[in-house]
Structures are given as structure tokens and as C-alpha cells.
Tab-separated table of C-alpha atoms and ligand atoms in Angstrom:
chain	number	residue	atom	x	y	z
A	72	MET	CA	117.764	48.924	109.779
A	73	LEU	CA	120.027	45.902	109.398
A	74	ARG	CA	120.136	42.755	111.554
A	75	THR	CA	123.070	43.574	113.770
A	76	LEU	CA	125.611	41.899	116.002
A	77	GLY	CA	126.728	44.301	118.755
A	78	ILE	CA	130.041	43.883	120.594
A	79	GLU	CA	131.018	45.749	123.773
A	80	THR	CA	134.398	45.331	125.505
A	81	SER	CA	135.186	48.850	126.749
A	82	CYS	CA	135.592	47.964	130.411
A	83	ASP	CA	134.971	44.855	132.498
A	84	GLU	CA	132.049	43.192	130.725
A	85	SER	CA	132.387	41.212	127.510
A	86	ALA	CA	128.967	41.645	125.952
A	87	VAL	CA	127.426	40.535	122.675
A	88	ALA	CA	123.896	40.847	121.294
A	89	VAL	CA	121.912	40.327	118.110
A	90	LEU	CA	119.078	42.721	117.184
A	91	ASP	CA	116.671	42.126	114.332
A	92	ARG	CA	115.764	44.670	111.657
A	93	ASP	CA	113.237	46.325	114.000
A	94	GLY	CA	115.703	46.617	116.850
A	95	ALA	CA	114.127	43.760	118.830
A	96	VAL	CA	116.708	41.983	120.965
A	97	GLU	CA	117.054	38.329	119.930
A	98	VAL	CA	120.172	37.429	121.882
A	99	ASN	CA	121.851	39.323	124.727
A	100	LEU	CA	124.888	37.652	126.295
A	101	LEU	CA	127.249	38.876	128.953
A	102	SER	CA	130.372	37.583	130.586
A	103	SER	CA	131.169	39.648	133.662
A	104	GLN	CA	134.700	39.961	134.977
A	105	ILE	CA	133.604	41.199	138.396
A	106	THR	CA	135.154	38.280	140.266
A	107	VAL	CA	138.466	38.763	138.426
A	108	HIS	CA	138.788	42.416	139.455
A	109	ALA	CA	137.050	42.267	142.852
A	110	PRO	CA	140.225	41.508	144.876
A	111	TYR	CA	141.782	44.736	143.544
A	112	GLY	CA	138.798	47.002	144.337
A	113	GLY	CA	138.623	48.233	140.733
A	114	VAL	CA	139.216	47.212	137.135
A	115	VAL	CA	142.796	46.139	136.246
A	116	PRO	CA	143.196	47.050	132.542
A	117	GLU	CA	145.582	44.275	131.521
A	118	LEU	CA	143.428	41.614	133.174
A	119	ALA	CA	140.356	43.066	131.438
A	120	SER	CA	141.943	42.705	127.976
A	121	ARG	CA	142.945	39.101	128.634
A	122	GLU	CA	139.485	38.191	129.897
A	123	HIS	CA	137.864	39.741	126.805
A	124	LEU	CA	140.205	37.694	124.609
A	125	LYS	CA	139.042	34.535	126.334
A	126	ALA	CA	135.329	35.312	126.456
A	127	LEU	CA	134.598	37.028	123.151
A	128	PRO	CA	134.991	34.155	120.641
A	129	TYR	CA	132.801	31.982	122.835
A	130	LEU	CA	130.097	34.658	123.245
A	131	VAL	CA	130.003	35.528	119.537
A	132	GLU	CA	129.735	31.882	118.539
A	133	HIS	CA	126.786	31.390	120.888
A	134	ALA	CA	125.123	34.617	119.803
A	135	LEU	CA	125.324	33.659	116.133
A	136	GLU	CA	123.992	30.192	116.885
A	137	GLY	CA	121.073	31.720	118.818
A	138	ALA	CA	120.184	34.280	116.145
A	139	LEU	CA	117.260	33.445	113.865
A	140	ASP	CA	118.842	34.703	110.617
A	141	PRO	CA	122.332	35.647	109.447
A	142	ILE	CA	123.584	39.011	110.654
A	143	GLU	CA	123.870	41.865	108.144
A	144	MET	CA	126.100	44.256	110.094
A	145	VAL	CA	128.550	44.413	113.028
A	146	ALA	CA	128.528	47.296	115.530
A	147	VAL	CA	131.321	47.647	118.065
A	148	THR	CA	132.251	50.020	120.875
A	149	ALA	CA	135.387	51.846	119.713
A	150	GLY	CA	135.664	54.193	122.725
A	151	PRO	CA	135.792	55.711	125.211
A	152	GLY	CA	137.216	53.062	127.514
A	153	LEU	CA	140.318	51.023	128.280
A	154	VAL	CA	142.312	50.952	125.069
A	155	GLY	CA	143.544	47.347	125.367
A	156	ALA	CA	140.053	46.115	126.216
A	157	LEU	CA	138.462	48.094	123.367
A	158	LEU	CA	141.048	46.813	120.894
A	159	VAL	CA	140.021	43.218	121.505
A	160	GLY	CA	136.431	44.014	120.520
A	161	VAL	CA	137.340	46.320	117.655
A	162	ARG	CA	139.731	43.878	115.953
A	163	PHE	CA	137.339	40.990	116.465
A	164	ALA	CA	134.427	42.964	114.998
A	165	ALA	CA	136.539	44.214	112.082
A	166	ALA	CA	137.684	40.692	111.193
A	167	LEU	CA	134.127	39.389	111.385
A	168	ALA	CA	132.726	42.169	109.207
A	169	TRP	CA	135.596	41.844	106.719
A	170	GLY	CA	135.274	38.063	106.528
A	171	ARG	CA	131.512	38.227	105.953
A	172	ARG	CA	131.640	41.293	103.687
A	173	ILE	CA	129.090	43.139	105.804
A	174	PRO	CA	129.199	46.738	107.116
A	175	LEU	CA	131.115	47.606	110.271
A	176	VAL	CA	129.977	50.531	112.422
A	177	ALA	CA	131.992	52.031	115.295
A	178	VAL	CA	129.866	53.104	118.236
A	179	ASP	CA	130.611	55.575	120.993
A	180	HIS	CA	129.957	53.889	124.334
A	181	LEU	CA	127.913	56.859	125.588
A	182	GLU	CA	125.760	56.781	122.486
A	183	GLY	CA	125.006	53.171	123.414
A	184	HIS	CA	123.843	54.136	126.918
A	185	LEU	CA	121.737	56.960	125.465
A	186	VAL	CA	119.699	54.571	123.291
A	187	SER	CA	119.412	51.811	125.930
A	188	PRO	CA	116.029	53.043	127.294
A	189	LEU	CA	114.534	52.448	123.822
A	190	LEU	CA	115.105	48.684	124.053
A	191	ASP	CA	113.234	45.826	125.663
A	192	LEU	CA	114.225	42.251	126.301
A	193	ASP	CA	110.836	40.706	125.606
A	194	GLY	CA	111.071	40.551	121.808
A	195	ARG	CA	109.416	43.926	121.210
A	196	PRO	CA	110.874	46.229	118.498
A	197	ALA	CA	112.924	49.182	119.669
A	198	ARG	CA	110.785	52.253	120.242
A	199	SER	CA	111.672	55.374	118.328
A	200	GLU	CA	113.445	58.231	120.035
A	201	PRO	CA	111.084	60.976	121.285
A	202	GLU	CA	111.496	64.171	119.311
A	203	ARG	CA	112.888	66.180	122.218
A	204	MET	CA	114.290	64.429	125.260
A	205	LEU	CA	116.462	65.225	128.255
A	206	ALA	CA	118.770	62.290	128.993
A	207	LEU	CA	120.999	61.639	131.964
A	208	VAL	CA	123.908	59.213	131.527
A	209	ALA	CA	125.314	58.172	134.910
A	210	SER	CA	127.858	55.384	135.047
A	211	GLY	CA	131.276	54.511	136.432
A	212	GLY	CA	132.912	56.910	133.982
A	213	HIS	CA	130.289	59.548	133.122
A	214	SER	CA	127.629	61.794	134.617
A	215	SER	CA	126.094	64.142	132.072
A	216	TRP	CA	122.753	65.569	130.980
A	217	TYR	CA	122.075	65.694	127.245
A	218	LEU	CA	119.410	67.320	125.132
A	219	ILE	CA	118.432	64.955	122.345
A	220	GLU	CA	116.532	66.670	119.604
A	221	GLY	CA	115.875	65.572	116.031
A	222	GLY	CA	118.775	63.131	116.146
A	223	SER	CA	121.294	65.653	117.512
A	224	ARG	CA	122.829	65.484	120.980
A	225	ARG	CA	123.959	68.429	123.046
A	226	CYS	CA	125.668	68.127	126.414
A	227	LEU	CA	123.976	70.510	128.867
A	228	GLY	CA	125.846	69.663	132.052
A	229	ARG	CA	128.483	67.252	133.280
A	230	THR	CA	130.540	66.292	136.278
A	231	ARG	CA	133.618	68.357	136.957
A	232	ASP	CA	135.362	65.614	138.931
A	233	ASP	CA	134.242	62.048	139.758
A	234	ALA	CA	131.464	60.210	137.960
A	235	ALA	CA	128.453	59.249	140.082
A	236	GLY	CA	129.184	55.504	139.847
A	237	GLU	CA	132.824	56.085	140.658
A	238	SER	CA	131.862	57.895	143.854
A	239	PHE	CA	129.585	54.978	144.876
A	240	ASP	CA	132.513	52.625	144.195
A	241	LYS	CA	134.972	54.675	146.268
A	242	VAL	CA	132.756	54.956	149.330
A	243	ALA	CA	131.963	51.240	149.052
A	244	ARG	CA	135.660	50.410	148.865
A	245	VAL	CA	136.412	52.263	152.108
A	246	LEU	CA	133.590	50.362	153.805
A	247	GLY	CA	134.956	47.083	152.422
A	248	LEU	CA	131.752	46.410	150.464
A	249	GLY	CA	133.499	45.077	147.340
A	250	TYR	CA	133.284	46.150	143.705
A	251	PRO	CA	131.111	47.442	142.112
A	252	GLY	CA	129.873	49.425	145.088
A	253	GLY	CA	126.646	50.891	143.689
A	254	PRO	CA	124.434	47.812	144.007
A	255	VAL	CA	125.581	47.092	147.603
A	256	ILE	CA	125.069	50.700	148.738
A	257	ASP	CA	121.652	50.633	147.046
A	258	GLU	CA	120.690	47.558	149.027
A	259	LEU	CA	122.012	48.865	152.385
A	260	ALA	CA	120.326	52.222	151.764
A	261	ARG	CA	116.885	50.577	151.623
A	262	ARG	CA	117.206	49.913	155.383
A	263	GLY	CA	118.866	53.211	156.314
A	264	ASP	CA	117.722	56.678	157.340
A	265	SER	CA	118.908	59.125	154.687
A	266	LYS	CA	118.689	62.068	157.120
A	267	ALA	CA	120.819	60.536	159.878
A	268	VAL	CA	124.211	61.425	158.360
A	269	PRO	CA	124.440	65.025	157.139
A	270	LEU	CA	126.496	65.261	153.927
A	271	PRO	CA	127.294	68.298	151.771
A	272	ARG	CA	125.780	68.989	148.332
A	273	PRO	CA	128.546	71.029	146.682
A	274	ARG	CA	127.646	73.329	143.803
A	275	ILE	CA	129.758	74.673	140.972
A	276	GLU	CA	129.717	78.440	140.839
A	277	ASN	CA	128.239	79.882	137.623
A	278	ALA	CA	127.559	76.391	136.216
A	279	PRO	CA	124.164	75.360	137.603
A	280	PHE	CA	123.901	72.247	135.418
A	281	ASP	CA	127.332	70.800	136.240
A	282	PHE	CA	127.938	68.432	139.146
A	283	SER	CA	130.659	67.750	141.646
A	284	PHE	CA	130.877	64.516	143.604
A	285	SER	CA	134.376	64.619	145.043
A	286	GLY	CA	133.575	66.814	148.086
A	287	LEU	CA	130.563	64.675	148.888
A	288	LYS	CA	132.604	61.491	148.518
A	289	SER	CA	135.429	62.850	150.718
A	290	ALA	CA	132.939	63.881	153.406
A	291	ALA	CA	131.468	60.356	153.405
A	292	VAL	CA	134.940	58.797	153.575
A	293	ARG	CA	135.926	61.105	156.475
A	294	TRP	CA	132.742	60.142	158.310
A	295	VAL	CA	133.604	56.438	157.874
A	296	TYR	CA	137.124	56.923	159.263
A	297	GLY	CA	135.832	59.169	162.040
A	298	ARG	CA	133.673	56.311	163.308
A	299	ASP	CA	136.250	53.631	162.654
A	300	LEU	CA	133.953	51.868	160.196
A	301	GLN	CA	136.498	51.314	157.421
A	302	GLY	CA	136.497	47.793	155.965
A	303	VAL	CA	133.416	46.626	157.913
A	304	GLY	CA	132.132	44.579	154.954
A	305	ALA	CA	128.730	44.027	153.342
A	306	GLY	CA	127.507	41.680	156.084
A	307	ASP	CA	127.783	44.366	158.778
A	308	LYS	CA	124.481	44.898	160.566
A	309	ARG	CA	125.230	48.262	162.180
A	310	GLN	CA	122.486	50.799	161.579
A	311	GLU	CA	125.001	53.628	161.122
A	312	VAL	CA	126.476	51.872	158.030
A	313	ARG	CA	122.992	51.636	156.513
A	314	ASP	CA	122.321	55.270	157.409
A	315	LEU	CA	125.521	56.381	155.702
A	316	ALA	CA	124.587	54.343	152.604
A	317	ALA	CA	121.132	55.961	152.554
A	318	GLY	CA	122.500	59.468	153.165
A	319	PHE	CA	125.163	59.119	150.510
A	320	GLU	CA	122.772	57.673	147.946
A	321	ALA	CA	120.250	60.466	148.607
A	322	ALA	CA	122.944	63.117	148.174
A	323	VAL	CA	124.216	61.639	144.876
A	324	VAL	CA	120.681	61.322	143.489
A	325	GLU	CA	119.851	64.891	144.573
A	326	GLN	CA	122.976	66.181	142.840
A	327	LEU	CA	122.129	64.302	139.647
A	328	LEU	CA	118.527	65.499	139.527
A	329	ARG	CA	119.028	69.088	140.698
A	330	PRO	CA	119.328	70.522	137.146
A	331	LEU	CA	116.173	68.762	135.982
A	332	ASP	CA	113.500	71.363	136.880
A	333	GLU	CA	115.334	74.211	135.213
A	334	LEU	CA	116.360	72.146	132.171
A	335	ALA	CA	112.782	70.969	131.704
A	336	MET	CA	111.483	74.558	131.917
A	337	ARG	CA	113.960	75.685	129.288
A	338	HIS	CA	113.650	72.779	126.855
A	339	ARG	CA	110.101	71.455	127.364
A	340	PRO	CA	111.046	67.813	126.659
A	341	GLN	CA	108.534	65.153	125.626
A	342	ALA	CA	110.443	62.643	127.722
A	343	VAL	CA	113.174	62.403	130.320
A	344	ALA	CA	115.542	59.425	130.296
A	345	ALA	CA	118.310	58.018	132.480
A	346	SER	CA	120.843	55.359	131.530
A	347	GLY	CA	124.181	53.864	132.578
A	348	GLY	CA	124.970	51.630	135.551
A	349	VAL	CA	123.688	54.185	138.089
A	350	ALA	CA	120.273	54.141	136.357
A	351	ALA	CA	119.822	50.806	138.154
A	352	ASN	CA	119.666	52.731	141.436
A	353	THR	CA	116.337	52.309	143.224
A	354	LEU	CA	116.088	55.854	144.576
A	355	LEU	CA	117.079	57.468	141.269
A	356	ARG	CA	114.452	55.436	139.407
A	357	ASP	CA	111.767	56.255	142.008
A	358	ARG	CA	112.573	59.966	142.076
A	359	LEU	CA	112.557	60.241	138.285
A	360	THR	CA	109.319	58.299	137.987
A	361	ASP	CA	107.687	60.611	140.580
A	362	TRP	CA	109.027	63.659	138.772
A	363	GLY	CA	107.532	62.447	135.490
A	364	ALA	CA	104.149	61.792	137.102
A	365	ARG	CA	104.124	65.248	138.715
A	366	HIS	CA	105.064	67.054	135.514
A	367	GLY	CA	103.147	64.906	133.020
A	368	VAL	CA	106.354	64.020	131.186
A	369	GLU	CA	107.162	60.480	130.070
A	370	VAL	CA	110.114	58.898	131.882
A	371	LEU	CA	112.219	56.359	129.978
A	372	LEU	CA	114.397	54.004	131.994
A	373	PRO	CA	116.286	51.000	130.633
A	374	VAL	CA	115.189	47.582	131.842
A	375	HIS	CA	117.486	46.584	134.708
A	376	ALA	CA	119.663	44.246	132.633
A	377	LEU	CA	120.379	47.022	130.126
A	378	THR	CA	121.482	49.674	132.645
A	379	ALA	CA	124.990	48.219	132.834
A	380	ASP	CA	127.227	47.793	129.805
A	381	ASN	CA	125.664	45.477	127.232
A	382	GLY	CA	125.871	44.506	123.574
A	383	ALA	CA	122.235	45.310	122.761
A	384	MET	CA	122.651	49.064	123.254
A	385	ILE	CA	125.779	49.023	121.071
A	386	ALA	CA	123.984	47.080	118.336
A	387	HIS	CA	121.061	49.545	118.377
A	388	ALA	CA	123.245	52.668	118.421
A	389	GLY	CA	125.063	51.099	115.450
A	390	GLN	CA	121.775	50.439	113.640
A	391	LEU	CA	120.682	54.062	114.036
A	392	ALA	CA	124.101	55.406	113.004
A	393	HIS	CA	124.184	53.141	109.941
A	394	ARG	CA	120.688	54.275	108.958
A	395	SER	CA	122.044	57.832	109.005
A	396	GLY	CA	124.895	56.812	106.711
A	397	ARG	CA	127.747	55.797	108.990
A	398	VAL	CA	130.059	52.952	107.875
A	399	ASP	CA	133.616	52.288	109.056
A	400	ASP	CA	136.561	50.724	107.289
A	401	PRO	CA	137.498	47.415	108.938
A	402	ARG	CA	141.133	47.864	107.877
A	403	ARG	CA	141.431	51.247	109.585
A	404	LEU	CA	139.135	51.238	112.588
A	405	ASP	CA	141.022	51.863	115.794
A	406	ALA	CA	140.126	52.009	119.485
A	407	ARG	CA	140.113	55.350	121.257
A	408	ALA	CA	140.452	55.959	124.977
A	409	ARG	CA	138.349	59.111	124.585
A	410	GLU	CA	135.209	59.789	122.541
A	411	VAL	CA	135.089	57.970	119.224
A	412	TRP	CA	133.250	60.787	117.609
A	413	GLN	CA	131.293	63.617	119.062
A	414	PRO	CA	127.579	62.843	119.188
A	415	PRO	CA	126.109	64.321	115.975
A	416	GLY	CA	124.994	67.589	117.611
A	417	MET	CA	128.449	68.191	119.052
A	418	ARG	CA	130.318	67.230	115.914
A	419	LYS	CA	129.948	70.632	114.280
A	420	GLN	CA	131.318	72.290	117.376
A	421	ALA	CA	134.289	69.864	117.443
A	422	ASP	CA	134.939	70.441	113.743
A	423	ARG	CA	134.904	74.190	114.318
A	424	LEU	CA	137.388	73.862	117.169
A	425	ARG	CA	139.634	71.640	115.082
A	426	SER	CA	139.622	73.983	112.101
A	427	ARG	CA	140.314	76.916	114.424
A	428	GLU	CA	143.291	75.012	115.853
A	429	MET	CA	144.495	74.414	112.318
A	430	GLY	CA	144.128	78.090	111.480
A	431	GLU	CA	141.251	77.506	109.063
A	432	ASP	CA	138.707	79.596	110.941
B	637	LIG	O1	127.477	51.680	132.874
B	637	LIG	P1	128.330	50.817	133.734
B	637	LIG	O2	128.007	49.350	133.829
B	637	LIG	O3	129.829	50.913	133.340
B	637	LIG	C1	130.441	52.096	132.924
B	637	LIG	O4	130.284	52.467	131.734
B	637	LIG	O5	131.044	52.738	133.813
B	637	LIG	O6	128.274	51.473	135.198
B	637	LIG	C2	128.901	50.891	136.297
B	637	LIG	C3	128.689	51.768	137.513
B	637	LIG	C4	129.508	51.325	138.723
B	637	LIG	O7	130.192	52.438	139.228
B	637	LIG	C5	128.450	50.817	139.680
B	637	LIG	O8	128.808	50.978	141.057
B	637	LIG	C6	127.260	51.661	139.328
B	637	LIG	O9	127.311	51.755	137.913
B	637	LIG	N1	125.995	51.032	139.745
B	637	LIG	C7	125.137	51.571	140.634
B	637	LIG	C8	124.088	50.630	140.806
B	637	LIG	N2	124.336	49.556	139.989
B	637	LIG	C9	125.513	49.824	139.339
B	637	LIG	N3	125.183	52.733	141.311
B	637	LIG	C10	124.165	52.995	142.159
B	637	LIG	N4	123.135	52.140	142.396
B	637	LIG	C11	123.048	50.968	141.744
B	637	LIG	N5	122.012	50.132	141.969
B	638	LIG	ZN1	128.962	52.100	130.435
């Protein structure tokens, strides 16, 4: 693999990292925009782009100063995400790669999350991907289970409405807990009784591996309004707020992990992984770790700092893609709001669909 600079600007974190030839993280820098977007209760796209423009040159300069040797490749998130925000990273990365005459590799943001459990922040080389693995990606924009086998990725189940992180953020917003909501609900939930507030666990008919969070979220929001608890704020000491946090967290985690038993029976994975911002959740981590111990299956979780968006996971996904032959043209690379490219296992399916649309099949 090549020594790689990774750049991530798909949402509200400007993140840059340098990984050595073994995938060990040498530098991992982050500039969060949370305080910029907090007053609006969510990410404001135009503000995000402007903040990336300010932060990125500074972060890259520091990352290159901190790296032990010159970089040999640039990897950048090209989608999915906010197009304006992505463009800042993509153009910056393309100019850098072009100027230094080194390869540029476009990375799908989800692919980054998928490889994040392979990395450490203590100077150790990246571990190699287990041969057959079930991987959950749960973030502010995605909630899906993948089967990762021999380098291919297949989506086995996904949310039909909200993402798990998004539902944490919405319930938190109604309670006035600020943005992002997941970490605050996690903290409140530690002191709550998860059985005190009954919440539904909706299922999707005929799709046992897909999730739905919108009914659960609406029920939680109705409960908050029903008790006149809207906007109470994170400092509120009422037990019922903690109980709601615990009940809601338990329901989301149950929804996310419900497909696991059946998927594990079908696919017999060597390991089970979780990644994305929601993989920072205490209950999710505990439940998965217990599941692994009970079933004798290794559980891979990213270190806390690599659950959220970061440059290290983008650099490593780029390293692996480059090793398999991927290179992008710095003059042509564009940002995409949706998937950059289907994960390798899904690419054939996408190609088939495309050729069918074009009447070639
Ligand atoms: O992966 P990420 O940083 O950004 C996206 O790609 O979306 O994920 C952010 C999401 C937010 O919705 C945030 O509320 C959620 O991850 N999150 C959590 C926790 N920490 C972050 N959700 C539950 N529990 C947490 N501890
Ligand atoms: Zn993400």
C-alpha cells in the first residue's frame, strides 16, 4: 500500500489523516463544525462548505508537517454527502495530487466507515479484513447490514426511512438537547430505566432484515409532547427524561441488532463489525460484545475517535481500493450526492441494471 493522505469533508467535520504503508495512523486531525450548526439543530449545507474551505488548508498543512515521510497518494471522500461540502475536499485533493504527481483515489464515505474497525490510533498497522464478516454501518445518514466476503460487499438489509443517528438527533432536538443528539441521549440513558417508557418496535413486512425508525421516533416525540417535556434541555434532572432516553436507545439498538441472529446463521461470519457515529453508542457496543462472546464470534468495533467521520478511514479505504487497481483522474473527479460507486460486490448488479436501462441486456 502507499503512504496516504486522507481527506473527508462530506458533512460537518473537516478531517485529514496520514497513514503509512502498513495502514498505521500517523496523523489524524479533525475540525468539527458542531458549534457552527448547533443553533440550527442540524447541518446547514452552505455553512458547512464555507467552514471546510477555511479549515482544510490549515489541517492539510499540519498533517503534512506531522507526517514522517512524503505522502505517495491522496484519498478523498467523493460521496455520498452534501455536494458543496464534498466539492471542497475533492477539488483540494485533486489539486494536491496533480501538483505532486501522485495518484488520487475517490472513496465512498460508507466504504470508509466499513474499514474503520480495522484501524487503531496507537501506531499499530491496520489489521486485514476477516474473510467473511457481517458489518453494520449506523450513522446520521445510513443504517445497513453488509456481508463482506473476499473483498466484495453485499447489502443485506437497510433502513426504509430514517437512519438510526438521524432518529437520535430528532428526538434530542424535541427535548432541546442540542446537536448531535446521540451522545447526549447515550449519557442520559445510562441513568434511565429502559422499561419505563413503552415504545414500539415496528417491523417491515416480508423484509426481516430491513429497519424502520420513523414510527419509533414519532412515538417518542408524541410521548415528549404528551408530558410537556419539549425543549427541557440537557441539564434537566427529571427521571422521566432519562427513562425516555434509555427506552428510546434500547429500542433503536434492538431494531439494529434484530437481524443479527438470522444473518449469522445464514452466513457463518468469522467476525461481526459495527461502524459509523452510532457505533459510539454504549448500549450498542455492549450488546454486540455480549453477542460475540455468546456465539464465539469476534466483534470488531472502531476505537471511539474513529466512529464518527474521520480522515483515517478514508485514507485506508483509498489504500485498499488503490491496491485493487483503482485510480481517479484529478481533472475529472467530481463530487456525488449519492454513492460514488457501488461497493465492489454491488457493482456488477448496478452495471447490469444500467445496461438493462440502456437496452443492452
Ligand atoms: O458517522 P457520523 O459521524 O456522520 C454521518 O456520516 O452521518 O454519525 C453521526 C451520527 C449522529 O446522528 C449522532 O447523533 C450519532 O452519529 N451518534 C450517536 C452517538 N454518537 C454519535 N448515536 C448514538 N449514541 C452515540 N453515543
Ligand atoms: Zn459518516
